[in-house]
Structure formats: C-alpha cells, structure tokens
C-alpha cells in the first residue's frame, strides 16, 4: 500500500484524491447499442434485460433535455465523450482483504471500513461502475435480509427484482431515468422480509475515480410488510478538469406498515453533473423518509418523491442543499397523494454562497376524490453574499375541500454585522460563516442520526473555509 | 511598554465623513475608564473602530494593546489578543445556542487540532452564570434571538466573563435597561473588575456610573476627547449639562 501512496493527488478535501486507472472492463467512449451489448456481455445478463436496456436507449435518444424549465447548463453535457462502463472486476468482494489495494485504500481514506465496524449492518462500496466490496453482517443476513449489488439481485432474486424494477420510476419518466435504464450498473438491491427491523443502517458508498466517466447506479429497496430499514449513501469524486456525470435511479417500495429511511450525504466535486431520480411507493400505513443532503457538484437536479398509495401512508423529505461559488443546487420534493388520510411533510433548507445558486422545486398533488390528506411544506433559504441567488417554485395542486395543505417559505441573509459580531468573539470569517450555516440547518440536523449530522457539520465547515479563501 | 489599551491621535472616517478627530486616551490594565458624551458624538464609532469594523477607516493615528499596534490585525485576531467589545446592539445568530457560540469562541483560542474539554467548559459556564445570576436554561437558547434588552446585555457580559479579555469596551451597555437589569449587569461587570482587566465604559448617562464607579472619566464631544478627570467629572457633567462641554470644546478648538 505504501507504493500506491506516491500516485495519489492529495488535496485538503477528504474526497479529492485519485489513483491511476486500471480497468479490466471498459465499454469505450460514447453510447450506442454496442455499448449496451458490451455491458450485458460483461455482466452475463439475460435477454430481457438486454431488451429493456435497448428500449431505454431509444427513449433516451428521443427525449429532449428538459431545458424548457431547467438550466441550459445541461446542454454542456457531451454524451458522446463519456465513458459508460468501467470496472476493475465485475464481482464484489466479501472481504476487504480481497479488494485491490488502491480501491481498498480509497475507501479506507473515506472511512468506510471503520464505519462498518462501528455502526453499520452492511456495506456496499462502488468504485466507478461496479461494487468492489459488498458485505452484510451475518446476524442481519440470518433474518433473511438481502443486501447486494443490483446486478446480483437481478440474477439471484429475479422473482422479487423483476416485480418492482422500473415500476416506481418508469424508463420514460425523464431523459436521465431513461439513460440510467439503458446503461445502469452497480447500486444496491435490498429486500427486508415481513416484520424484520434492521437495527443498524445499511450503507452504500459511491466513488467516481475515472475522468470523463458516467456513473449510473440503480438501487431498489423493498421493505416488506411491517419491516424497517435505514439506508445511507455517500458519494465523492476527485476534481477533474472535465465534466463527470452521475445519474442514478433509486426506487423504494414500502409495503403496508413498513418504514424506510433513506439518507444521502453527497459531496461531489465541482465538475460533477448530478442528475438523479429518486422515488418511493408507500403502501397503507407505510412511512418513507428521505433525508437528502447535497453539497458540491456543478449541477444537482434531484427531487425525491413519495407516491402515497395506501391509506394513512406518510412521506417525508428533509433536504439541505449548499450551493457554493459556481454551483447550482436544483432540488426539491414530490409528494403524490393517491389515497385517503395520507400525510406528507417537506422541509427544505438551502444555502447559497457567493455566486452559488439554489433552487427549490416542490410538487404536491392531492386529487379531488381524496379526503383527510395533509401536506406541510417549509422551504427556507439562506444567502451568504449579496450576489447569491435562490429561487422557489412550489407547485401545489389540491382539488376538493377535504384536504389540508400548509406552505411556508423564508429567505434570510447572513449580514456583515452578524459576521462582525462573531469575529469580535474570536471566530475567523470562515468559522463565523460555517457557524451561521450550521445554525440555519440546526433544527433539521438535530433529527438526523448522530454520525450523519457530525459528518454534515464537518462538510459545511470545509465548504465555508474554501469559500472565503 | 506598559500594560494598557492606548489610543494615540486617532482619526476615524466612515466613507468621506470624519467622525473621530485626533483622539488620545490610555486605559491601563486594572482600571475602569468611562467615556461620556452626547449622542452622535462618536463614542460608538470609537468602539467599533477599535474592534476593527471594516466600515470604519482609521485615517491616521494608532491604537495599541500593551504597546503593540492592533490596526493591522483582523477583527478576530484583535479578539484573540484579548480585546472584547460588548455591543450596544448585539446581533442574533439563529439556531446557534449560547453554549455552542461561546464554545466555538473558546475553541478559536486554542492551537490547531486542540479541542476544548467539554465537562470543564460546562463547569466554568455554569459557575459564571451563577455568578451573573443567569438561569441555566439560558444556554440552550439561540444567541440573542427573541431576547429582551436586559437578556441581550446579560448575554454580552456572560460572553465577556467566559472569554476573559484583557481589555473590554462596553458600548452603551445601559441603553434599554430598566433599573433592575442595570444593577444585574453592573454587578457582573464589577465582579469581573480586577488587576487583569482594563475596561472602557461608554455611556450617555451618568446613571450607569453610580453602579460601575470609574477610575477616570473622559468626555467626548464632536469626535474629540475634550476633558478628562476623576470620577467626580461625571457628576459635574450631570449638573452642568452638555452645554458646558460645548463651551469647553469651543474654547479648545
């Protein structure tokens, strides 16, 4: 491992280092049917999935970029210059000892094996297109919990996988879900049997190491009746000069009475286009909670949603987005009420620093025939400098008079006088700013798991340090 | 070199406007000095300029702590060098508890990589709160958010007690306080008095000086220190009024 150390580019940021590439499998540059054949051949996939991918490619090609409502920066993605599949090995290892040194060292520097020992029930660590490591603690596996890569899930448990795959988010949902459907690789497959409560979180870590690369993981989580599971994902990439694409699709299914908590700590470098589709179906009495924290990236577009399909289902989105200089965080939530007495709660906090831009887009839909539905939406924006920008686009469609919706929005600013006050107490300008930001998100992060809020606080500090230079 | 907060022929402008004019003053460590003067005469400007507020430009003269000029130092460096400013209008910091704020300020004084010992910190915090007669529930409230005038000023004194400065400037600490709150705040300042602290108390009214008895009194008018004297000067000023000062200022100019 000491030999590898000389090849590392180290920066102050925890995630900003990379190793020389050594990929055994490389689908080459650009996207055609041949790319898909290559991926299918390497993975040894069945024909139905090959067909599924090829149909998705056609959908992807036929759809326009959503620039009629989203940023024109999307036009800067050159789909012909991206590499769509890069893997060192197509099978994940169950022991860190079997993982190649440079990959293992990457995850060690990101603290993954340490966290696994401390508080996780299982870990999957993806390096470019495939998971390098995947393991679930024996006690959890004994309860019948399945936790593996989506390719393995697809092959080993087709009876569960096929039933839900692409059902929560259809291929044609948007251009990027179609792209993912065509070239997806990696991501997690989780199944929790009825009544099983997984006491510790399952964690996945997504690492992009290669330049000009697109990571397209596909995650499918099914919590069967009355079960409970918490899933955490982290993501990083080193800083490259060229744009990198991350376009995931995440589908969650909470069967009656089940509870899923999905936590994201995203810390992409500032060249990553992060265009992710995340949605859940919540059946009767089920609860789905998305905790979504977006730091870094060049452009993030992500609106986690819950389709509240069963009576008394509940959906929550709690999100924090930090848009630093040159970044655009376009995030929000979707709550689709489709049964009586369903409730949803959206709390969104965004921070814009310098010329950073944050956008909130919310969609709440309650059709006329429903009764007793409730939604609460709060979106708060904090501006750090006078040229920061924030926009809010809440779309609330409520028909009928038997439902209840509440919406609050606020914009506040960290003033020069506030910073002066804090600096007078001995805090540097960066410390003062990060303290204000942490104060702003505090009422939200208090509700997060401890390990997560500590990590978040640290990331905010790093970001603010960088922003004052 | 003497242990003092020293202002030498200081001139301060805001934009094109000259506010502080050629003022000099020395507060030796261990003494409490008061600056009195009518509103709009430059007292608060002096306080903010000494703390290093970016809007206040020192055009000439010097300000020194223990013989070393502080004018080139950043706001936070001056603070860590032992200068504390109790604000006339303390700022709110939503979501940041008083305990966390003071802890961050104390952490900023430690060398890189060192962290404050949490139990020791809370022990000290509670001791100082008891001394200042502040309810312990106070610590979990966000800094100054929704505070009454009296609470804000008490919060300032608590921060001062915890940061243990060598020199403190109290800017109109009495403004907006009723007599009970005034007593509590004054008791706090008096409790912190001692050989290790030099204090400059800025006030519009003589009233505060009944509770915080100064070693010396300076009178400011139109950006200048026009008269300095013993504590009796405050009483003289009270009885003769600020017109008397205008006369002195007129003669001096």
XYZ file of C-alpha atoms in Angstrom:
722
model
C 0.000 0.000 0.000
C 2.926 2.331 0.528
C 3.813 2.110 -3.154
C 0.359 3.303 -4.128
C 0.685 6.379 -1.953
C 3.082 8.044 -4.382
C 0.411 8.062 -7.073
C -2.134 9.938 -5.062
C -3.062 13.542 -5.695
C -3.906 14.910 -2.304
C -5.987 17.965 -1.650
C -7.322 19.436 1.569
C -10.740 17.983 0.819
C -11.250 14.465 2.030
C -12.659 13.181 -1.245
C -10.331 14.936 -3.615
C -7.676 12.361 -4.413
C -7.435 9.805 -7.162
C -5.498 6.734 -8.188
C -4.193 5.714 -11.559
C -6.841 3.876 -13.521
C -6.520 0.172 -14.144
C -9.798 -1.063 -15.567
C -10.162 -4.567 -16.830
C -13.501 -3.746 -18.447
C -14.034 -0.568 -20.446
C -17.005 -0.002 -22.768
C -15.165 2.826 -24.503
C -16.280 6.358 -25.217
C -19.792 7.241 -26.343
C -23.134 5.455 -26.231
C -24.585 3.126 -28.879
C -26.292 -0.267 -28.859
C -22.797 -1.740 -28.901
C -22.092 -0.125 -25.551
C -25.142 -1.876 -24.168
C -24.117 -5.197 -25.678
C -20.705 -4.812 -24.089
C -22.216 -4.154 -20.663
C -24.658 -7.070 -20.989
C -21.898 -9.421 -22.128
C -19.547 -8.491 -19.313
C -22.318 -8.865 -16.765
C -23.712 -12.008 -18.403
C -27.239 -10.603 -18.379
C -30.381 -12.268 -19.745
C -32.049 -11.170 -22.929
C -34.977 -9.483 -21.204
C -32.626 -7.062 -19.539
C -30.720 -6.506 -22.798
C -34.009 -5.647 -24.466
C -35.015 -3.443 -21.563
C -31.743 -1.516 -21.892
C -32.042 -1.136 -25.652
C -35.604 0.108 -25.425
C -34.431 2.588 -22.795
C -31.680 3.825 -25.106
C -34.301 4.672 -27.726
C -36.349 6.543 -25.129
C -33.247 8.408 -24.007
C -32.422 9.388 -27.585
C -35.975 10.501 -28.307
C -36.317 12.748 -25.275
C -35.221 16.369 -25.268
C -33.238 17.842 -22.425
C -35.690 19.499 -20.018
C -34.207 22.930 -20.670
C -37.657 24.480 -21.073
C -37.816 24.501 -17.278
C -34.337 23.508 -16.147
C -30.982 25.191 -16.594
C -29.326 25.401 -20.014
C -26.124 24.178 -18.386
C -27.432 20.681 -19.179
C -26.509 21.364 -22.812
C -22.865 21.302 -21.780
C -23.005 17.566 -21.151
C -21.434 15.876 -24.161
C -22.949 12.388 -24.116
C -20.574 11.308 -26.893
C -17.499 11.941 -24.792
C -18.496 9.998 -21.733
C -17.338 6.512 -20.812
C -20.337 4.486 -19.723
C -18.866 1.406 -18.153
C -15.534 0.988 -16.354
C -14.853 -1.862 -13.990
C -11.826 -3.479 -12.442
C -13.769 -6.575 -11.595
C -17.377 -7.465 -12.156
C -17.836 -9.269 -8.849
C -17.792 -7.515 -5.491
C -15.583 -8.989 -2.764
C -16.975 -10.023 0.580
C -13.760 -9.272 2.437
C -11.727 -6.077 2.350
C -8.610 -8.276 2.112
C -9.639 -9.351 -1.379
C -10.290 -5.821 -2.633
C -7.451 -4.385 -4.793
C -5.107 -2.221 -2.753
C -5.777 1.117 -4.410
C -9.525 0.643 -4.176
C -9.283 -0.509 -0.594
C -7.109 2.455 0.272
C -9.607 4.820 -1.325
C -12.381 3.559 0.903
C -10.139 3.494 3.929
C -9.369 7.155 3.422
C -13.093 7.814 3.195
C -13.560 5.990 6.488
C -15.844 3.228 5.170
C -14.328 0.084 6.778
C -14.074 1.932 10.092
C -17.743 2.959 9.997
C -18.687 -0.579 9.057
C -17.062 -1.920 12.199
C -18.576 0.827 14.329
C -22.218 1.119 13.449
C -23.321 -0.408 10.173
C -25.257 -3.568 9.431
C -23.843 -3.904 5.940
C -21.732 -2.048 3.403
C -21.500 -1.867 -0.326
C -18.678 0.155 -1.842
C -18.887 1.011 -5.507
C -15.809 2.101 -7.460
C -16.754 3.522 -10.871
C -19.260 1.087 -12.451
C -19.145 -1.888 -10.099
C -19.120 -2.601 -6.385
C -15.651 -3.543 -5.190
C -16.922 -4.696 -1.845
C -20.246 -5.876 -0.571
C -20.937 -7.452 2.745
C -23.774 -7.825 5.184
C -23.351 -8.746 8.820
C -24.225 -12.350 9.494
C -26.874 -11.604 12.100
C -28.754 -9.423 9.604
C -28.471 -11.932 6.766
C -29.821 -14.623 9.087
C -33.092 -12.714 9.359
C -33.460 -13.112 5.616
C -32.385 -9.607 4.725
C -30.915 -9.417 1.230
C -28.311 -6.734 0.571
C -26.280 -6.979 -2.607
C -25.462 -5.191 -5.842
C -28.340 -4.690 -8.254
C -26.745 -6.949 -10.903
C -26.534 -9.808 -8.389
C -30.055 -9.039 -7.183
C -31.320 -9.228 -10.718
C -29.722 -12.640 -11.262
C -30.143 -14.268 -7.893
C -33.599 -12.982 -6.938
C -35.414 -12.302 -10.210
C -38.791 -13.140 -8.631
C -38.532 -10.105 -6.293
C -36.408 -7.919 -8.526
C -38.487 -8.104 -11.691
C -41.706 -7.392 -9.832
C -40.606 -3.910 -8.780
C -37.757 -2.936 -11.067
C -38.763 0.070 -13.190
C -42.240 0.119 -11.654
C -41.729 3.045 -9.278
C -39.774 5.043 -11.832
C -40.615 4.007 -15.391
C -37.880 4.261 -18.025
C -39.558 7.204 -19.690
C -40.030 9.235 -16.506
C -37.375 11.651 -17.723
C -34.366 11.704 -20.052
C -31.955 10.765 -17.300
C -34.008 7.907 -15.901
C -34.032 6.569 -19.472
C -30.257 6.964 -19.700
C -29.845 5.133 -16.416
C -32.169 2.369 -17.568
C -30.012 1.891 -20.653
C -26.610 1.683 -19.008
C -27.207 1.113 -15.290
C -24.572 -0.702 -13.321
C -23.974 -1.053 -9.612
C -26.221 0.302 -6.905
C -27.882 -1.731 -4.189
C -30.629 -4.282 -4.056
C -32.231 -4.670 -0.656
C -35.085 -6.836 0.459
C -36.280 -6.862 4.054
C -38.704 -9.715 4.903
C -42.009 -9.058 6.702
C -41.651 -7.867 10.280
C -37.853 -7.670 10.234
C -36.468 -4.480 11.737
C -32.862 -3.873 10.710
C -31.486 -2.080 13.745
C -28.373 -0.555 12.143
C -28.117 1.275 8.836
C -27.036 -0.390 5.621
C -24.559 1.801 3.821
C -23.512 2.221 0.230
C -20.670 4.358 -0.921
C -20.366 5.588 -4.489
C -16.971 6.634 -5.635
C -16.068 8.009 -9.051
C -12.355 7.638 -9.738
C -12.154 7.960 -13.517
C -12.275 11.053 -15.670
C -14.873 11.559 -18.442
C -16.941 8.945 -16.805
C -20.584 8.411 -16.064
C -21.754 6.541 -13.007
C -25.240 5.085 -13.335
C -26.089 3.095 -10.280
C -29.506 1.624 -9.825
C -30.899 0.997 -6.391
C -34.007 -0.941 -5.493
C -35.135 -1.310 -1.905
C -38.162 -3.337 -0.906
C -39.309 -3.294 2.699
C -41.941 -5.971 3.101
C -44.933 -5.688 5.453
C -44.141 -4.173 8.845
C -40.386 -4.187 8.295
C -37.958 -1.339 8.918
C -34.697 -0.352 7.283
C -32.347 2.610 7.145
C -30.069 3.041 4.160
C -27.269 5.571 3.951
C -25.369 6.542 0.854
C -22.293 8.678 0.490
C -20.704 9.890 -2.707
C -17.435 11.569 -3.655
C -15.234 12.112 -6.674
C -11.902 13.833 -7.220
C -11.767 17.143 -9.061
C -11.216 16.705 -12.789
C -10.942 19.371 -15.461
C -13.719 17.779 -17.470
C -17.312 17.159 -16.561
C -18.309 13.902 -14.949
C -21.832 12.557 -14.943
C -23.637 10.837 -12.117
C -27.139 9.744 -12.972
C -28.725 7.296 -10.594
C -32.195 5.861 -10.310
C -33.400 4.892 -6.857
C -36.689 3.059 -6.338
C -38.133 2.316 -2.911
C -41.126 0.159 -2.115
C -42.590 0.300 1.384
C -45.204 -2.427 1.762
C -48.067 -1.949 4.285
C -46.785 -0.797 7.659
C -43.144 -0.748 6.532
C -40.710 2.017 7.253
C -37.813 3.113 5.051
C -35.385 5.861 5.872
C -33.052 6.794 3.026
C -30.162 9.093 3.874
C -27.841 10.713 1.355
C -24.633 12.576 2.091
C -23.444 13.812 -1.244
C -20.127 15.570 -1.523
C -19.367 15.622 -5.240
C -16.510 17.648 -6.621
C -17.472 20.775 -8.546
C -17.238 19.207 -12.022
C -19.955 16.585 -11.495
C -23.373 16.783 -13.132
C -25.545 15.010 -10.613
C -28.917 14.189 -12.156
C -30.728 11.691 -10.034
C -34.265 10.333 -9.953
C -35.473 9.060 -6.595
C -38.965 7.910 -5.803
C -40.807 5.695 -3.361
C -44.156 3.975 -3.218
C -45.685 3.894 0.240
C -48.495 1.441 0.799
C -51.050 1.506 3.617
C -49.611 2.823 6.899
C -46.097 2.802 5.470
C -43.613 5.574 6.142
C -40.884 6.713 3.768
C -38.434 9.350 4.814
C -35.814 10.851 2.501
C -33.011 12.728 4.180
C -31.090 14.340 1.409
C -28.027 16.471 1.744
C -26.470 17.973 -1.333
C -23.050 19.514 -1.063
C -20.794 20.043 -4.038
C -21.342 19.135 -7.724
C -21.579 21.558 -10.648
C -25.285 20.978 -11.069
C -27.547 18.787 -8.985
C -31.099 18.092 -10.064
C -32.871 15.866 -7.618
C -36.436 15.799 -6.308
C -37.015 12.771 -4.088
C -40.648 11.793 -4.145
C -43.170 9.580 -2.449
C -46.280 8.169 -4.077
C -48.666 7.762 -1.163
C -50.589 4.838 -2.480
C -52.139 3.289 0.612
C -54.409 4.762 3.252
C -52.558 6.587 6.040
C -49.225 6.345 4.288
C -46.720 9.021 5.185
C -43.949 10.606 3.163
C -41.213 12.947 4.293
C -38.398 14.791 2.586
C -35.850 16.677 4.621
C -33.212 18.249 2.494
C -30.252 20.530 2.811
C -28.506 21.971 -0.202
C -25.384 24.090 -0.190
C -24.562 25.906 -3.423
C -21.083 27.321 -3.403
C -19.443 29.582 -5.996
C -20.147 28.203 -9.484
C -22.594 25.569 -8.291
C -26.291 25.138 -8.832
C -28.366 23.028 -6.485
C -31.740 22.466 -8.079
C -33.503 20.283 -5.568
C -36.880 19.715 -4.032
C -39.522 17.119 -3.371
C -42.567 15.440 -4.882
C -45.499 14.236 -2.856
C -48.174 12.439 -4.813
C -51.184 11.727 -2.619
C -53.139 8.784 -4.008
C -55.124 7.544 -1.006
C -57.205 8.955 1.839
C -55.630 10.229 5.035
C -52.143 10.267 3.601
C -49.748 12.820 5.026
C -46.589 14.391 3.731
C -44.005 16.708 5.141
C -41.314 18.578 3.220
C -38.636 20.620 4.914
C -36.031 22.092 2.650
C -33.136 24.339 3.588
C -30.816 25.802 1.035
C -27.699 27.875 1.407
C -26.220 29.961 -1.382
C -22.653 31.187 -1.076
C -21.021 33.743 -3.365
C -22.474 33.317 -6.838
C -23.855 29.933 -5.869
C -27.441 29.330 -6.832
C -30.065 27.215 -5.152
C -33.479 26.393 -6.484
C -36.329 24.680 -4.714
C -38.932 22.849 -6.777
C -41.772 21.224 -4.967
C -44.722 19.312 -6.230
C -47.660 18.312 -4.057
C -50.640 16.669 -5.673
C -53.948 15.834 -4.000
C -56.769 14.774 -6.322
C -60.359 15.772 -5.673
C -61.756 12.398 -4.647
C -59.444 12.073 -1.630
C -60.179 13.164 1.900
C -58.208 13.760 5.068
C -54.881 14.308 3.333
C -52.338 16.668 4.783
C -49.203 18.276 3.492
C -46.791 20.606 5.208
C -44.057 22.291 3.179
C -41.409 24.576 4.591
C -38.596 25.925 2.494
C -36.019 28.250 3.898
C -33.172 29.825 2.006
C -30.069 31.429 3.420
C -27.936 33.781 1.360
C -24.347 34.326 2.406
C -23.312 37.093 -0.006
C -25.276 39.774 -1.760
C -24.830 38.187 -5.206
C -26.098 34.771 -4.101
C -29.295 33.606 -5.687
C -32.231 31.499 -4.626
C -35.493 30.647 -6.388
C -38.505 28.780 -5.133
C -41.020 27.059 -7.378
C -43.642 25.333 -5.295
C -46.376 23.650 -7.308
C -49.251 22.602 -5.146
C -52.251 21.071 -6.815
C -55.045 20.442 -4.356
C -58.536 19.663 -5.518
C -61.574 19.317 -3.331
C -62.045 20.745 0.135
C -61.406 17.756 2.349
C -57.642 18.090 2.355
C -55.228 20.343 4.168
C -52.097 21.999 2.855
C -49.703 24.348 4.530
C -46.784 26.099 2.894
C -44.176 28.396 4.377
C -41.130 29.891 2.772
C -38.470 32.245 4.032
C -35.299 33.859 2.766
C -32.724 35.161 5.191
C -29.269 36.525 4.885
C -26.099 36.400 6.890
C -25.308 40.078 7.306
C -21.890 41.694 7.525
C -22.856 42.896 11.030
C -23.546 39.307 12.119
C -20.149 38.189 10.847
C -18.501 41.177 12.560
C -20.197 40.246 15.818
C -18.978 36.655 15.638
C -15.491 37.674 14.552
C -15.316 40.022 17.516
C -15.639 36.915 19.666
C -12.557 35.440 18.021
C -14.012 33.328 15.197
C -12.396 33.685 11.794
C -14.629 34.813 8.935
C -14.942 31.226 7.674
C -15.721 29.901 11.143
C -18.334 32.614 11.596
C -19.996 31.704 8.307
C -19.993 27.988 8.932
C -21.440 28.575 12.391
C -24.279 30.643 10.872
C -24.909 27.942 8.295
C -24.888 25.202 10.901
C -27.264 27.303 12.989
C -29.561 27.674 9.997
C -29.789 23.917 9.403
C -29.646 23.013 13.085
C -33.338 22.339 13.710
C -33.254 19.891 10.807
C -29.947 18.143 11.513
C -30.987 17.576 15.118
C -33.409 14.994 13.792
C -30.727 13.159 11.812
C -28.730 10.191 13.084
C -25.708 11.374 15.035
C -22.974 10.030 12.726
C -24.679 11.770 9.859
C -25.056 15.186 11.457
C -21.427 15.161 12.578
C -20.311 14.377 9.023
C -22.568 17.096 7.673
C -21.232 19.697 10.076
C -17.693 18.844 9.016
C -18.560 19.125 5.323
C -20.181 22.521 5.855
C -17.071 23.735 7.671
C -14.866 22.593 4.771
C -17.103 24.293 2.228
C -17.168 27.594 4.100
C -13.418 27.539 4.621
C -12.984 27.222 0.868
C -15.450 29.997 0.152
C -13.524 32.774 1.904
C -10.195 31.570 0.564
C 5.928 49.240 27.250
C 3.004 49.498 29.588
C 0.083 47.152 30.023
C -2.653 49.318 28.589
C -5.162 49.960 25.845
C -3.850 53.064 24.193
C -5.324 55.350 21.561
C -2.931 57.853 20.018
C -4.129 60.824 17.918
C -6.703 58.583 16.311
C -8.707 59.757 13.307
C -11.554 57.631 12.021
C -13.788 58.146 8.982
C -16.871 56.427 7.650
C -16.826 56.969 3.925
C -15.950 60.661 3.477
C -17.166 61.625 6.898
C -14.606 62.259 9.597
C -16.001 61.038 12.895
C -13.161 60.606 15.392
C -10.781 63.518 15.411
C -7.308 63.287 16.825
C -8.355 61.495 19.989
C -5.922 60.122 22.547
C -6.631 58.022 25.576
C -4.906 55.427 27.738
C -6.688 52.779 29.781
C -4.140 50.970 31.971
C -4.866 47.348 32.762
C -6.677 47.115 36.069
C -8.544 50.409 35.636
C -12.055 51.250 34.537
C -12.462 54.363 32.416
C -15.687 55.916 31.232
C -16.360 57.883 28.069
C -19.343 60.179 28.266
C -20.818 62.468 25.715
C -23.980 63.400 23.869
C -25.491 61.172 21.200
C -23.841 61.181 17.798
C -20.544 62.378 19.099
C -18.500 59.363 18.001
C -18.417 57.142 21.101
C -19.730 54.029 19.357
C -17.589 54.755 16.306
C -14.544 54.670 18.548
C -15.651 51.307 19.963
C -16.228 49.742 16.552
C -13.063 51.177 15.057
C -11.022 49.680 17.896
C -12.686 46.314 17.298
C -11.786 46.596 13.597
C -15.162 47.013 11.883
C -14.476 47.059 8.125
C -16.676 50.142 7.511
C -14.596 52.320 9.839
C -11.399 53.568 8.348
C -8.571 54.713 10.560
C -7.006 57.543 8.546
C -4.205 58.358 10.980
C -3.033 57.759 14.498
C -2.690 54.454 16.263
C -4.366 52.039 18.664
C -2.224 49.758 20.753
C -2.635 46.874 23.135
C 0.234 46.578 25.591
C 2.380 48.731 23.323
C 1.662 46.776 20.097
C -0.394 48.355 17.333
C -3.561 46.421 16.559
C -4.590 48.336 13.443
C -3.204 45.772 11.009
C -4.965 42.897 12.770
C -8.217 41.295 11.634
C -11.288 41.615 13.821
C -10.914 38.076 15.151
C -7.184 38.480 15.771
C -7.861 41.535 17.938
C -10.382 39.497 19.868
C -7.958 36.656 20.405
C -5.381 39.263 21.507
C -7.667 39.988 24.431
C -9.958 42.782 23.212
C -13.661 42.379 23.911
C -16.494 44.600 22.743
C -19.844 44.406 24.498
C -22.191 45.566 21.733
C -24.819 48.237 22.082
C -26.993 46.198 19.743
C -25.906 42.538 19.970
C -26.676 40.512 16.834
C -28.962 37.489 16.682
C -27.492 34.194 15.486
C -30.475 31.939 14.737
C -30.042 28.259 15.536
C -26.766 28.695 17.423
C -27.120 28.184 21.158
C -25.296 30.448 23.586
C -23.333 27.468 24.885
C -22.221 26.455 21.384
C -21.353 30.008 20.450
C -19.156 30.567 23.479
C -17.639 27.142 22.977
C -16.753 27.969 19.373
C -15.219 31.278 20.526
C -13.137 29.486 23.149
C -12.123 26.786 20.672
C -10.909 29.512 18.314
C -8.397 30.472 21.011
C -6.858 27.010 21.163
C -3.980 25.887 18.954
C -4.948 23.961 15.791
C -6.107 20.456 16.458
C -6.835 21.020 20.136
C -10.397 20.780 21.371
C -11.987 22.229 24.450
C -12.662 19.803 27.268
C -16.458 19.727 27.314
C -17.116 18.905 31.000
C -14.632 21.574 32.116
C -16.256 24.063 29.755
C -19.742 23.467 31.127
C -18.467 23.640 34.700
C -16.954 27.052 34.021
C -20.029 28.191 32.101
C -22.384 27.265 34.946
C -20.120 28.881 37.553
C -20.051 32.153 35.634
C -23.802 32.006 35.039
C -24.381 31.562 38.756
C -22.106 34.498 39.418
C -24.062 36.631 36.945
C -27.409 35.293 38.221
C -28.355 33.854 34.843
C -30.777 30.935 34.611
C -29.132 27.773 33.244
C -31.922 27.281 30.725
C -30.451 30.330 29.009
C -27.572 28.324 27.486
C -29.744 26.334 25.087
C -31.418 29.405 23.608
C -30.178 30.775 20.297
C -27.832 33.731 20.708
C -29.906 36.895 21.247
C -32.876 35.522 19.314
C -36.058 36.874 20.871
C -34.141 38.227 23.867
C -35.299 41.229 25.858
C -32.910 44.181 26.076
C -31.789 43.061 29.514
C -31.203 39.472 28.383
C -29.088 40.634 25.472
C -26.857 42.698 27.723
C -26.535 39.898 30.239
C -25.575 37.579 27.401
C -22.819 40.032 26.446
C -21.482 40.094 29.997
C -21.591 36.291 30.162
C -19.532 36.077 26.956
C -17.119 38.593 28.415
C -16.796 36.562 31.607
C -16.171 33.362 29.626
C -13.650 34.868 27.192
C -11.735 36.576 29.990
C -10.426 39.560 27.979
C -7.543 41.826 28.974
C -9.411 44.853 27.714
C -13.142 45.345 27.365
C -15.107 48.107 25.720
C -18.707 48.299 26.884
C -20.723 50.259 24.358
C -23.825 51.830 25.918
C -24.358 48.730 27.988
C -27.001 50.605 29.965
C -29.160 51.522 26.981
C -32.572 49.897 27.043
C -32.171 48.586 30.577
C -34.535 49.163 33.477
C -33.011 49.760 36.864
C -33.092 46.086 37.938
C -31.400 44.889 34.769
C -28.906 47.713 35.079
C -27.983 46.512 38.567
C -27.529 42.912 37.432
C -25.321 43.923 34.522
C -23.296 46.342 36.665
C -22.808 43.686 39.341
C -21.493 41.423 36.622
C -19.011 43.987 35.355
C -17.911 44.782 38.891
C -17.371 41.087 39.577
C -15.015 40.931 36.586
C -13.089 44.008 37.664
C -9.561 43.365 38.844
C -5.894 43.770 38.043
C -6.244 41.640 34.880
C -8.877 43.801 33.169
C -8.851 47.269 31.688
C -12.335 48.481 30.804
C -13.666 51.365 28.779
C -17.308 52.039 29.585
C -19.180 54.112 27.040
C -22.333 55.772 28.264
C -24.655 58.615 27.589
C -25.913 58.852 31.157
C -24.196 59.356 34.465
C -26.636 56.812 35.944
C -24.540 53.760 34.962
C -21.501 55.235 36.685
C -23.318 55.106 40.018
C -23.100 51.343 39.691
C -19.839 50.943 37.820
C -17.661 53.549 39.504
C -14.892 54.529 37.072
C -11.304 55.350 37.898
C -11.314 58.088 35.289
C -13.882 59.854 33.144
C -13.342 61.209 29.620
C -15.774 63.488 27.921
C -16.182 63.244 24.182
C -17.698 65.889 22.002
C -17.763 66.107 18.221
C -15.256 63.285 17.845
C -12.732 64.672 20.310
C -11.860 63.923 23.903
C -12.409 67.402 25.307
C -11.952 66.781 29.009
C -10.624 64.051 31.283
C -10.803 63.849 35.046
C -11.573 61.827 38.149
C -14.925 60.161 38.690
C -16.364 63.440 40.012
C -16.262 64.766 36.456
C -19.286 62.611 35.712
C -21.280 64.354 38.418
C -20.113 67.770 37.311
C -21.180 66.946 33.779
C -24.555 65.771 35.049
C -25.201 69.013 36.925
C -23.784 71.413 34.344
C -25.124 69.606 31.288
C -23.600 69.091 27.863
C -23.777 72.793 27.020
C -20.907 73.235 29.392
C -18.931 70.757 27.322
C -19.816 72.586 24.131
C -18.226 75.665 25.682
C -15.091 73.779 26.632
C -14.947 72.249 23.186
C -15.395 75.672 21.648
C -12.521 77.076 23.679
C -10.288 74.145 22.838
C -10.868 74.361 19.102
